[in-house]
mmCIF file of C-alpha atoms in Angstrom:
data_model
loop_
_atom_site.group_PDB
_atom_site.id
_atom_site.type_symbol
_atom_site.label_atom_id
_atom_site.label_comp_id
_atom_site.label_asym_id
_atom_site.label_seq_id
_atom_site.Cartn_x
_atom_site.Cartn_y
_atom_site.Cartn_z
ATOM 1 C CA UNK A 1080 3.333 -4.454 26.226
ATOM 2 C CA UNK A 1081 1.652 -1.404 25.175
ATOM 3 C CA UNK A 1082 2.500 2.010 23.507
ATOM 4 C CA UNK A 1083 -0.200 4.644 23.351
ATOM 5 C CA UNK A 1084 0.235 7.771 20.889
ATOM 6 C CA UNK A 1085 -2.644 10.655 20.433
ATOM 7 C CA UNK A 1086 -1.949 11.660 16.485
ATOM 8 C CA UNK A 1087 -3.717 15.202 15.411
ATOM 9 C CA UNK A 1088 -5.890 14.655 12.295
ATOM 10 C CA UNK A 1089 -6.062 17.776 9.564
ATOM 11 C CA UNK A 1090 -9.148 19.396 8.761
ATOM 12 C CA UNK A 1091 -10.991 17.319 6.349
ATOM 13 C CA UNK A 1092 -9.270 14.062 7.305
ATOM 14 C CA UNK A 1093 -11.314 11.659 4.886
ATOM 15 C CA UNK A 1094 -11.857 8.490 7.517
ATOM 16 C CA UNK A 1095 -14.119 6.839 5.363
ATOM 17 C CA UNK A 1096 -11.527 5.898 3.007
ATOM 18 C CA UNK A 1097 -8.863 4.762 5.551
ATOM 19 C CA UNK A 1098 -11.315 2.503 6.693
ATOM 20 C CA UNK A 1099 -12.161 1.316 3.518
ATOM 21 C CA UNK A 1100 -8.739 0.819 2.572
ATOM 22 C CA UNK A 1101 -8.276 -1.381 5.729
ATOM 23 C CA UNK A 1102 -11.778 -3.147 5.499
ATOM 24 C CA UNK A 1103 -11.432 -4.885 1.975
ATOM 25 C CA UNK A 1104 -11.070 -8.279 3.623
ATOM 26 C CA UNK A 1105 -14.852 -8.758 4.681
ATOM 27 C CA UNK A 1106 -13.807 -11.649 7.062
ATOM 28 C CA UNK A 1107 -10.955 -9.433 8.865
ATOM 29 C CA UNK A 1108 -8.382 -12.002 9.124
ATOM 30 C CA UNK A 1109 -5.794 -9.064 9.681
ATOM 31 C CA UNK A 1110 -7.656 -6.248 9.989
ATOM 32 C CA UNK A 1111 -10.978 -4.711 11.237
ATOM 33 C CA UNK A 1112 -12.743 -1.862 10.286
ATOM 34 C CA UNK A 1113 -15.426 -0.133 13.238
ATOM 35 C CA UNK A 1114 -17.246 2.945 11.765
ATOM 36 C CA UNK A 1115 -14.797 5.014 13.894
ATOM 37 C CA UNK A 1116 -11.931 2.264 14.628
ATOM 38 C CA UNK A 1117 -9.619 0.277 13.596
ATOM 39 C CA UNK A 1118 -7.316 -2.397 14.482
ATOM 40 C CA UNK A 1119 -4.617 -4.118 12.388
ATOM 41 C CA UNK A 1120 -2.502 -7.030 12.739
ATOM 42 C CA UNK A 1121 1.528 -7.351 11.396
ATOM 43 C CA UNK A 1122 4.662 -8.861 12.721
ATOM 44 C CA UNK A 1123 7.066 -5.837 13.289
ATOM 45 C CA UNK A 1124 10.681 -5.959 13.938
ATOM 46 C CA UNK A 1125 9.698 -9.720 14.571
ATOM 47 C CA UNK A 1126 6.978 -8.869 17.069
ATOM 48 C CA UNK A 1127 3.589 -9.615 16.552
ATOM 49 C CA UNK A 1128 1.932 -6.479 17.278
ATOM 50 C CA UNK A 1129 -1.647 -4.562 16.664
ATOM 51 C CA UNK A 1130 -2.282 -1.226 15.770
ATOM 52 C CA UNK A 1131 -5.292 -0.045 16.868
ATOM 53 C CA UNK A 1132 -6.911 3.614 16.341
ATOM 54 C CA UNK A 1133 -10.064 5.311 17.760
ATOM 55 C CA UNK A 1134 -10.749 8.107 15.978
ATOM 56 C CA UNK A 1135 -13.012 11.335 16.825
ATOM 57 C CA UNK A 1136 -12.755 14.860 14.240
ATOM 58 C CA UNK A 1137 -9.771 16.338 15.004
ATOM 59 C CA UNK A 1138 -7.117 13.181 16.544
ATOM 60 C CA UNK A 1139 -6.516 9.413 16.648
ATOM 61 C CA UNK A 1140 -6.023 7.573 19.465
ATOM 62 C CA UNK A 1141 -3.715 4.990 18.884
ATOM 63 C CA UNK A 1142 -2.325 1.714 20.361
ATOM 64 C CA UNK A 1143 -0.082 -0.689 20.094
ATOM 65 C CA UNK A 1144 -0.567 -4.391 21.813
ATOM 66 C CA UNK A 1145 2.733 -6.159 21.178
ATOM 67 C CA UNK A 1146 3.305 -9.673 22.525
ATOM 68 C CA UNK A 1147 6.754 -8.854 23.426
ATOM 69 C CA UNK A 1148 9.168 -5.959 24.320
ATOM 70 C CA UNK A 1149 8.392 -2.767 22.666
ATOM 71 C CA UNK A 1150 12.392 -1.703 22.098
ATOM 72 C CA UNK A 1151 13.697 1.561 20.659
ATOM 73 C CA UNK A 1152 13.918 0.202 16.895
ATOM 74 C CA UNK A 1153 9.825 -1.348 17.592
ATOM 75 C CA UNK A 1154 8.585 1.734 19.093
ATOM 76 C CA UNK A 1155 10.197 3.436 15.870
ATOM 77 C CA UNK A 1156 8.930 0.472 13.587
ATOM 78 C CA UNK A 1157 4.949 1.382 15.249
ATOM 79 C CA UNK A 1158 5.295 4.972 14.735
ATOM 80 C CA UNK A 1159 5.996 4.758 11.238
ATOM 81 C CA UNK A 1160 3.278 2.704 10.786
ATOM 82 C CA UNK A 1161 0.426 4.950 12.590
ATOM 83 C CA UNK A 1162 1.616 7.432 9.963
ATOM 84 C CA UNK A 1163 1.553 5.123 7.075
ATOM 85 C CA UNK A 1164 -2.029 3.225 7.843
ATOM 86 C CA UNK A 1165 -3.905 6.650 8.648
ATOM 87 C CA UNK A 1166 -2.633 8.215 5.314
ATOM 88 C CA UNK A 1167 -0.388 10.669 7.066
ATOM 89 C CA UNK A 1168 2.805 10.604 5.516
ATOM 90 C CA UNK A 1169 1.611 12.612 1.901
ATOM 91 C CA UNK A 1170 0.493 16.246 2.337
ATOM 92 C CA UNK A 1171 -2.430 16.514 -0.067
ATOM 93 C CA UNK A 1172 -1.883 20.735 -0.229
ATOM 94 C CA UNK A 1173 1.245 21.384 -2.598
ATOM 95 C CA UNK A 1174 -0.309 18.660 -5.081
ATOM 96 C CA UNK A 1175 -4.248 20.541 -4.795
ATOM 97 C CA UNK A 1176 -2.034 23.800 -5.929
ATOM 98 C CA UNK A 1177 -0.231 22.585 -8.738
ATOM 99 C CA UNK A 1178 -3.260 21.581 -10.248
ATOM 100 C CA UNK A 1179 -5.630 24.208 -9.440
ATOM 101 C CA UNK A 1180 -6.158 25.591 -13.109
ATOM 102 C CA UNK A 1181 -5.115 22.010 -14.299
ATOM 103 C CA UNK A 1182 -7.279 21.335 -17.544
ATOM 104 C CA UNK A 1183 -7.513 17.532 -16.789
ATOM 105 C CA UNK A 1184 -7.433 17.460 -13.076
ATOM 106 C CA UNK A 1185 -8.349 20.730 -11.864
ATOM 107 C CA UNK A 1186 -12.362 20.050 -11.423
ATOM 108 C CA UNK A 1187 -11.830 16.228 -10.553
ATOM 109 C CA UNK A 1188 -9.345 17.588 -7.663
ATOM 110 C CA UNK A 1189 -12.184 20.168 -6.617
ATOM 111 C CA UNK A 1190 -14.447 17.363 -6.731
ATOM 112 C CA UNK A 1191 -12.475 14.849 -3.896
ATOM 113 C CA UNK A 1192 -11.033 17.155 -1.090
ATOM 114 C CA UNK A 1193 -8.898 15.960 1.411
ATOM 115 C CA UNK A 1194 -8.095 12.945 -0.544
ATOM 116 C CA UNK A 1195 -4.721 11.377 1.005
ATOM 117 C CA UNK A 1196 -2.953 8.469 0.434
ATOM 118 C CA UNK A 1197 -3.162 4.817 2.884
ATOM 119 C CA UNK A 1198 -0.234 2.890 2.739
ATOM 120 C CA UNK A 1199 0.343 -0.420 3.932
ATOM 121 C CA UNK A 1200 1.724 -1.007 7.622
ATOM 122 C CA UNK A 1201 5.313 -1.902 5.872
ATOM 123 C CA UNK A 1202 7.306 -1.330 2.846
ATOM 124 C CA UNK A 1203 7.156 -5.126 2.945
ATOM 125 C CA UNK A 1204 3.547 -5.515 3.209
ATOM 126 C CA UNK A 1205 3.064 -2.823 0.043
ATOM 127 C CA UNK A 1206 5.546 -4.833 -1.910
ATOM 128 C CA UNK A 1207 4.099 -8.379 -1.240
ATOM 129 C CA UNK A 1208 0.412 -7.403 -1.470
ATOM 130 C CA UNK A 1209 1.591 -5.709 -4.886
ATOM 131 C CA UNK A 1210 3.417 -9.237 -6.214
ATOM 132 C CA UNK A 1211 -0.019 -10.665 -4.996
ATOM 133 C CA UNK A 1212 -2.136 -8.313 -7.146
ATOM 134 C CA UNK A 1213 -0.407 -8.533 -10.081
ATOM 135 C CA UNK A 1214 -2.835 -9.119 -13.197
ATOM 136 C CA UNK A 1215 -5.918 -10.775 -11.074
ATOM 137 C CA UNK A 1216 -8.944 -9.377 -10.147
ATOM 138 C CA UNK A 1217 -9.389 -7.424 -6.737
ATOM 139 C CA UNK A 1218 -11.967 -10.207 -4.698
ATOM 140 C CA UNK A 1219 -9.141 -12.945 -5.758
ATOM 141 C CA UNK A 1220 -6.278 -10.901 -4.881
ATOM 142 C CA UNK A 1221 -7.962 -10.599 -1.147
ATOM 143 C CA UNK A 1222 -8.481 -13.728 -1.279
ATOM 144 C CA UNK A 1223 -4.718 -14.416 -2.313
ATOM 145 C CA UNK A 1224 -3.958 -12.223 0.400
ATOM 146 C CA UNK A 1225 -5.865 -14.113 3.274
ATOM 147 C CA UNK A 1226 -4.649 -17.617 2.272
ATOM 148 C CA UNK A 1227 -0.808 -15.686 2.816
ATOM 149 C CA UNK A 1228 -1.266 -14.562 5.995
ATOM 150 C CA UNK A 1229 -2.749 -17.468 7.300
ATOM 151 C CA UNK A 1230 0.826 -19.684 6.108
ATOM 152 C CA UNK A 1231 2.909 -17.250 6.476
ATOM 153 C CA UNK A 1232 1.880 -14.419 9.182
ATOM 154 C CA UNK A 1233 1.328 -15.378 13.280
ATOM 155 C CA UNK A 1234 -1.699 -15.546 15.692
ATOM 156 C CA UNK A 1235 -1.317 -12.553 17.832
ATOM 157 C CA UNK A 1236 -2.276 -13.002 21.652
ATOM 158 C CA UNK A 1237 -5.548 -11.228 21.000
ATOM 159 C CA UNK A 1238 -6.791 -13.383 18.149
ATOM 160 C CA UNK A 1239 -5.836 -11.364 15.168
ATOM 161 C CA UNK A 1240 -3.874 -12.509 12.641
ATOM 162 C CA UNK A 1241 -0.544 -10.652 12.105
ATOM 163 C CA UNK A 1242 0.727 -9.948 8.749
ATOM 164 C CA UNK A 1243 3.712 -11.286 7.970
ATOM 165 C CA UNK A 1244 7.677 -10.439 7.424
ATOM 166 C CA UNK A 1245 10.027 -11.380 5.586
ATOM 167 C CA UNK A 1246 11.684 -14.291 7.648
ATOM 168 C CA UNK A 1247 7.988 -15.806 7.970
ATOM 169 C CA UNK A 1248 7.236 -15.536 4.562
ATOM 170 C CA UNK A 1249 10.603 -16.787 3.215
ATOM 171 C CA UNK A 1250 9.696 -20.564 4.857
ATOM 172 C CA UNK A 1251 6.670 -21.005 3.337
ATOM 173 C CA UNK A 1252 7.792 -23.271 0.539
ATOM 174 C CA UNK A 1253 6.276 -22.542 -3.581
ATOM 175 C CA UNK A 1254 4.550 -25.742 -3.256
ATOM 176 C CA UNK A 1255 1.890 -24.449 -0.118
ATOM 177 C CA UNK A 1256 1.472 -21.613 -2.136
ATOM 178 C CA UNK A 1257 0.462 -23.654 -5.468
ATOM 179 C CA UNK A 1258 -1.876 -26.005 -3.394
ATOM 180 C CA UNK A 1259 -3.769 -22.910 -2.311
ATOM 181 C CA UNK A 1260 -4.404 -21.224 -5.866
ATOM 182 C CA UNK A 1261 -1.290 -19.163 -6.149
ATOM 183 C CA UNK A 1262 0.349 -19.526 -9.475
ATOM 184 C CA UNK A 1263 3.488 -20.691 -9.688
ATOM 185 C CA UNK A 1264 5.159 -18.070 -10.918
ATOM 186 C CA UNK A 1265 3.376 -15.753 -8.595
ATOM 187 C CA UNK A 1266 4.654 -18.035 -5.832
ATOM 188 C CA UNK A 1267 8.143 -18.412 -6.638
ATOM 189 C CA UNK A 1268 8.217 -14.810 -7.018
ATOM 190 C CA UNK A 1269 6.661 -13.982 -3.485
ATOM 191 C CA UNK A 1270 9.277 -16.729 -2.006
ATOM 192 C CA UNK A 1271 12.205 -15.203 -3.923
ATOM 193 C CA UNK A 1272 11.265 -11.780 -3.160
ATOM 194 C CA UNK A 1273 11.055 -12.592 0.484
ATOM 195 C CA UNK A 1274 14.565 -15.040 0.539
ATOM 196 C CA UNK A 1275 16.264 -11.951 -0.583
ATOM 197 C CA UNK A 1276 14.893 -9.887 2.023
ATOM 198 C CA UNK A 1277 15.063 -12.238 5.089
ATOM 199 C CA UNK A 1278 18.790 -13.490 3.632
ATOM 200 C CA UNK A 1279 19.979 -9.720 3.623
ATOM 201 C CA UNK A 1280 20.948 -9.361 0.121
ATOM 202 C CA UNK A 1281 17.836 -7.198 -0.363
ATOM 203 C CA UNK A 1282 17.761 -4.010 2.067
ATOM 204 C CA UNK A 1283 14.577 -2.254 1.786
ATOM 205 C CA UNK A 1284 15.649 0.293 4.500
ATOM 206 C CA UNK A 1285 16.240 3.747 2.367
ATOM 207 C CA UNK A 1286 19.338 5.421 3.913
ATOM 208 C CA UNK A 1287 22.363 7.843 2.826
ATOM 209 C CA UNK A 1288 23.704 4.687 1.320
ATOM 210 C CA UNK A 1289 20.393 2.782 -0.061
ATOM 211 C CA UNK A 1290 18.979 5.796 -1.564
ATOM 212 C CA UNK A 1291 15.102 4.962 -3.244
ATOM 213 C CA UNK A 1292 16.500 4.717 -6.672
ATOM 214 C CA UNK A 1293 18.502 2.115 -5.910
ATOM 215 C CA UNK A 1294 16.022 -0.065 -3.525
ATOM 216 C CA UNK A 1295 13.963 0.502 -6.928
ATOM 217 C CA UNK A 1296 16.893 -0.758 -9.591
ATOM 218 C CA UNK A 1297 17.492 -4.047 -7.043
ATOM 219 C CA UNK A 1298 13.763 -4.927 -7.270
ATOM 220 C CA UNK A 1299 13.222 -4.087 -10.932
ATOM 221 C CA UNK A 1300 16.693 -6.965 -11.717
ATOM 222 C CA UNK A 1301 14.034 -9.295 -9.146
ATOM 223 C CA UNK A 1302 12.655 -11.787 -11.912
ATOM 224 C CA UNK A 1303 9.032 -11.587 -11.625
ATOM 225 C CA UNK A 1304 8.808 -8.055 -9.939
ATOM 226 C CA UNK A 1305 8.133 -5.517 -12.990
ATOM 227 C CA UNK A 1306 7.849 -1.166 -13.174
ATOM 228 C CA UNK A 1307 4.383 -1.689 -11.717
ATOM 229 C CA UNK A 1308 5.024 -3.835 -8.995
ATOM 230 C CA UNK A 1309 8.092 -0.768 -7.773
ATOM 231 C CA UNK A 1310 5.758 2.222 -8.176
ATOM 232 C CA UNK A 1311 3.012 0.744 -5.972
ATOM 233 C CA UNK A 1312 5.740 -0.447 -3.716
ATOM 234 C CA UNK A 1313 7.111 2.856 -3.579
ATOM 235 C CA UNK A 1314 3.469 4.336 -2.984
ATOM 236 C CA UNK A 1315 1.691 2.622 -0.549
ATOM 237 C CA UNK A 1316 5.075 1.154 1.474
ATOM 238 C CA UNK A 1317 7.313 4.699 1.811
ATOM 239 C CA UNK A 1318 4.738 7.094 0.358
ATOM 240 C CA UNK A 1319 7.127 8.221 -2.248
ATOM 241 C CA UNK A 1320 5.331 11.415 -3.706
ATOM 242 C CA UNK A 1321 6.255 10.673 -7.385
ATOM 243 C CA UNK A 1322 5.403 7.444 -8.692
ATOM 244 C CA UNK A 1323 4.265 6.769 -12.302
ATOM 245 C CA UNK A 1324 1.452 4.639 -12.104
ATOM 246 C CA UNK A 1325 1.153 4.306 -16.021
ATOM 247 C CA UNK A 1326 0.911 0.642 -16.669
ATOM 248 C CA UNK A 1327 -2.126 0.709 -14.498
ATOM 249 C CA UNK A 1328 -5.436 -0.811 -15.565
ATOM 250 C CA UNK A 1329 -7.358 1.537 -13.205
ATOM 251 C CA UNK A 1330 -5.348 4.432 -14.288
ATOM 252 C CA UNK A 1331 -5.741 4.325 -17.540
ATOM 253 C CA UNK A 1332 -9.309 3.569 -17.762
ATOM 254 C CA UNK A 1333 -9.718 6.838 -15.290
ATOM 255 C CA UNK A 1334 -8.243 8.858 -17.896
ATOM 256 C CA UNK A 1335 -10.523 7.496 -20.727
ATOM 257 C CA UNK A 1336 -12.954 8.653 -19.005
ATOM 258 C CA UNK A 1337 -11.766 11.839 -18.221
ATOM 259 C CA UNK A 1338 -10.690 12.381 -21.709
ATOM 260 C CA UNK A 1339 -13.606 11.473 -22.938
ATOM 261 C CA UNK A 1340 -12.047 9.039 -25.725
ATOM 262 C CA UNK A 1341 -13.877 5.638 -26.666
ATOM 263 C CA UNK A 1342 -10.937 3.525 -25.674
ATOM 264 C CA UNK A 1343 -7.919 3.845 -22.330
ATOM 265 C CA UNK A 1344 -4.927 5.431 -23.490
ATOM 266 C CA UNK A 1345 -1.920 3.251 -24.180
ATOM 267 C CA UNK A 1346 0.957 2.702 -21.820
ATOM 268 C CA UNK A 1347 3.166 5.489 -23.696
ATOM 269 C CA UNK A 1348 0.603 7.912 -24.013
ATOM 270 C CA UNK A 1349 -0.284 7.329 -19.908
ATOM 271 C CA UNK A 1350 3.114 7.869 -19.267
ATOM 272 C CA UNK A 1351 3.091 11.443 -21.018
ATOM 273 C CA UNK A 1352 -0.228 12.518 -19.755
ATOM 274 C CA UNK A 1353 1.066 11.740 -15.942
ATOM 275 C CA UNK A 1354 4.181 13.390 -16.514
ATOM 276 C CA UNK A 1355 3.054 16.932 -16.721
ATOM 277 C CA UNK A 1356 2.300 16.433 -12.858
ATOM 278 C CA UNK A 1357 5.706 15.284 -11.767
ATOM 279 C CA UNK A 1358 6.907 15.535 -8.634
ATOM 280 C CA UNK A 1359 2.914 14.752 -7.480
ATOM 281 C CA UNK A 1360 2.505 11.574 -9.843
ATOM 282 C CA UNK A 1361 1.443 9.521 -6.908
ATOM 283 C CA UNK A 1362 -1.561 12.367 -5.811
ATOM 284 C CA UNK A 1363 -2.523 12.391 -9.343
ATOM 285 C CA UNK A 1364 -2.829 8.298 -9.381
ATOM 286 C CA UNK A 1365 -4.929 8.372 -6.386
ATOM 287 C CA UNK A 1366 -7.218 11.098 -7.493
ATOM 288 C CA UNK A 1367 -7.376 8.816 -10.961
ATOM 289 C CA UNK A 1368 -8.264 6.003 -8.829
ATOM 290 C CA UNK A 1369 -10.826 7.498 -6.476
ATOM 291 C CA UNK A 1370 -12.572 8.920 -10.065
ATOM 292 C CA UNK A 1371 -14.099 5.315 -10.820
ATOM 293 C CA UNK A 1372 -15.369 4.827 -7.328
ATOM 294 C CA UNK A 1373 -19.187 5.262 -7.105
ATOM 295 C CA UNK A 1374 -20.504 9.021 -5.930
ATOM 296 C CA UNK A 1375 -21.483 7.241 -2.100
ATOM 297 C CA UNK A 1376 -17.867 5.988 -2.046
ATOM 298 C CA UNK A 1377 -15.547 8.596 -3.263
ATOM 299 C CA UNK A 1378 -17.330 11.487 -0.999
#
């Protein structure tokens, strides 16, 4: 079946870094990158299903191939998802103002307009790709990533692979993972991580009842699955607007930069600096990030 949305784009809307976001994997296992399209592959609501957007200046055009039944709780499942892969979900604006006549960040802000915020097509898919990624280099973690969806995710009618959740990835045993270069502590996390999920003791659905906080403090008891693992969870799978990306590589050596010091900042001191921009930590981490991208890259 197939659901067809037209999604309005703001003024600005920086494509080049949605598809670049989307492109990393050069052989496009999952996803494919067009100069003005782009089609992605993940099991939702346990329905392989892809997401594919044409895009012209001012809206998307977006569909969704699913080889099943597109049912109330999919069709919500797919609209979330537009909004999360395009970078919709964060308004850039109240962040740009708060740091307007910032010291640090005011220029560098200037510098990147438009900037937003690509998220993963799931909170599961951010959280999994962040286990993946922790503490290894980015051409390995892709790699990582590939070898994952190819065990764990499904073949979707159309040839694309479809990343996967967490029932898939829970029955792909430690051992497949170790044969393919995972470590094993990197493996058993992934497969406890995903057990939880897919057994129900883990519910990564925010609600009245399963506020953020607490999705946060159940991941953070999760052996394996440390402060930085949450915050990018929280950023790139429900686009929470205040994350503290402080233990951060990347971050860090942004600010050293910025600062103009001969070494990064430590953890502590990263912590303080980011602080001062609270409730638009997350902004102010992707602004850091976009900082160390080449001029061609970051325009």
């Amino acid at each position: 079946m197939t659901l067809a949305r037209t999604l309005p784009l703001p003024p600005g809307y920086r494509l080049r870094d949605v598809l670049a976001f989307h492109g990393r994997d050069a052989e496009g296992t999952a996803e494919t990158a067009g100069p003005d399209s782009l089609r992605k592959g993940v099991i939702l609501a346990g329905v392989p299903v892809v997401l594919a957007a044409s895009f012209a200046p001012s809206a998307a055009t977006c569909t969704a191939q699913a080889d099943g039944a597109i049912s109330p709780a999919l069709e919500r499942r797919i609209d979330e998802a537009f909004h999360s892969i395009l970078g919709l979900r964060i308004d850039p604006a109240p962040f740009c103002a708060f740091v307007a006549g910032d010291p640090l960040l005011g220029a560098l802000v200037q510098r990147q307009p438009g900037l937003r915020i690509v998220q993963s097509a799931s909170v599961f898919e951010a959280l999994t790709w962040a286990i993946i990624g922790q503490q290894i280099n980015l051409p390995f973690a892709i790699a990582l990533r590939r070898t994952f969806i190819l065990l764990a995710g499904r073949q979707h009618s159309s040839g694309l692979w479809c990343y996967p959740e967490a029932p898939d990835a829970a029955r792909i045993a430690v051992d497949e993972l170790t044969a393919r270069k995972f470590s094993r502590a990197k493996a058993e996390t992934l497969h406890r991580f995903a057990s939880l999920v897919a057994g129900g003791e883990l519910d990564l659905e925010p609600g009245p009842d399963n506020p953020l906080e607490r999705i946060s403090q159940r991941l953070l008891a999760i052996k394996g699955i440390g402060p930085w693992t949450v915050n990018y969870g929280l950023l790139r799978g429900y686009g929470y607007a205040d994350c503290s990306l402080h233990g951060d590589v990347a971050i860090r050596a942004a600010l050293q930069r910025l600062l103009g010091e001969d070494s990064k900042p430590d953890i502590l001191r990263t912590e303080q600096i980011l602080q001062q921009y609270q409730p638009h930590r997350t902004m102010a981490a992707a602004h850091l990030w976009a900082s160390l991208a080449p001029p061609d890259d970051s325009a």
